[in-house]
mmCIF file of C-alpha atoms in Angstrom:
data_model
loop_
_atom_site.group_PDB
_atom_site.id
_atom_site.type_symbol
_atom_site.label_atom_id
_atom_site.label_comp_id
_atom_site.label_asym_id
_atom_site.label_seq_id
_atom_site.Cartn_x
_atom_site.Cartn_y
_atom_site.Cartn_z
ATOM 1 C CA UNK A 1 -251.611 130.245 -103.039
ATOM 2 C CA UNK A 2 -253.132 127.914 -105.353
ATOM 3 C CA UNK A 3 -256.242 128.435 -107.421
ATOM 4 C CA UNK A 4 -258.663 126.537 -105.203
ATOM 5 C CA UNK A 5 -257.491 128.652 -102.050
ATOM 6 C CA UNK A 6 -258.073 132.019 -103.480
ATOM 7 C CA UNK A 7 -261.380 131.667 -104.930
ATOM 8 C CA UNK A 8 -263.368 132.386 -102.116
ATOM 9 C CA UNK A 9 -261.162 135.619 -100.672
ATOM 10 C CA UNK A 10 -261.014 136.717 -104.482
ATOM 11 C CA UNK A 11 -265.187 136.325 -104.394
ATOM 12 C CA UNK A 12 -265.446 137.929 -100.951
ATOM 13 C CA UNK A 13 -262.856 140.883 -102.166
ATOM 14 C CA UNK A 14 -265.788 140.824 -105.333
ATOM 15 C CA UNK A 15 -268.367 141.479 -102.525
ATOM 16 C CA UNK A 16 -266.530 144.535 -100.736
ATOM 17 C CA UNK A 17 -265.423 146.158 -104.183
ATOM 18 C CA UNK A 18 -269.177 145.709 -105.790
ATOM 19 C CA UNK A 19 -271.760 145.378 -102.583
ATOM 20 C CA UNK A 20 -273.149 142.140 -103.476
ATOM 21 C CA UNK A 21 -271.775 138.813 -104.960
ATOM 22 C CA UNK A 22 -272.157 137.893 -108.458
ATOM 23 C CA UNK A 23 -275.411 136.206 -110.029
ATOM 24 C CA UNK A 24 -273.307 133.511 -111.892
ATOM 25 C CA UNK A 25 -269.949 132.678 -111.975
ATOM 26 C CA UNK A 26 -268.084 130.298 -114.800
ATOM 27 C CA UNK A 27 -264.611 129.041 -113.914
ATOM 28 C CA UNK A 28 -261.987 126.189 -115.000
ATOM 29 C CA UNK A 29 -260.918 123.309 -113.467
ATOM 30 C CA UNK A 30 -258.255 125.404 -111.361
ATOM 31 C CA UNK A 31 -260.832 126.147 -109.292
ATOM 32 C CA UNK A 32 -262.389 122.987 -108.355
ATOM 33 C CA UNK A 33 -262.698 121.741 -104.914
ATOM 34 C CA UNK A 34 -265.300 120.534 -102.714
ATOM 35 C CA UNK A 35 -264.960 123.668 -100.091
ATOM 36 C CA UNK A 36 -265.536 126.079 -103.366
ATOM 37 C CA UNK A 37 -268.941 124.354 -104.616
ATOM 38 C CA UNK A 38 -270.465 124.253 -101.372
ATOM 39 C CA UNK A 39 -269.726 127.934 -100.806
ATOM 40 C CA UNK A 40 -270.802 128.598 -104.100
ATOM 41 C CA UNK A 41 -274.111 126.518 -103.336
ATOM 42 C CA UNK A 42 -274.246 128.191 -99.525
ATOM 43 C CA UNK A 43 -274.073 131.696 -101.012
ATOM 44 C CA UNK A 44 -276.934 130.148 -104.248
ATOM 45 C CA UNK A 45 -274.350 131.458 -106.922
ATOM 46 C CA UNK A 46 -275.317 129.295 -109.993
ATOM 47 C CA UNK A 47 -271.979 128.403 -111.572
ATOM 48 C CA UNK A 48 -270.219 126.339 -114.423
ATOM 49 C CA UNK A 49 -267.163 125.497 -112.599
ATOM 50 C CA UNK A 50 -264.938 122.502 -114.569
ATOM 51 C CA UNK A 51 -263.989 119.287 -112.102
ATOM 52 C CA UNK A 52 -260.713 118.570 -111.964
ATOM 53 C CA UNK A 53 -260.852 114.712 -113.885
ATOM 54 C CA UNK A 54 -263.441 116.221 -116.265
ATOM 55 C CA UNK A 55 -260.405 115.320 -119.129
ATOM 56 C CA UNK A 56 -259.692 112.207 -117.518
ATOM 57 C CA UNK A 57 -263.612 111.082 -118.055
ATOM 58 C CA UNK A 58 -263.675 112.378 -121.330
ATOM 59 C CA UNK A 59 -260.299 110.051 -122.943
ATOM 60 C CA UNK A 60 -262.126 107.417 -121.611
ATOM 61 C CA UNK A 61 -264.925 107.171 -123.940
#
């Protein structure tokens, strides 16, 4: 399973363990994908989550 597929079951796992989700949640690029920000943004978990071309942007300049 790849990075972007198990970030949601690993958050919902976070939600049995602890009762709630967290506050905030900073991850890398691994975890980018459209399906993970709008759950983050359905379940209004601020985040700093790295896009996956965010290096490719950044050689540019």
């Amino acid at each position: 399973m790849t990075d972007t597929r198990c970030f949601q079951p690993h958050m919902e796992k976070s939600r049995q363990i602890f009762g709630k989700l967290p506050q905030t949640v900073i991850a890398d690029a691994g975890y980018s994908s459209e399906e993970n920000y709008a759950y983050l943004e359905k379940e209004k978990i601020q985040s700093v989550v790295k896009y996956g071309s965010y290096h490719k942007e950044k050689s540019r300049a």
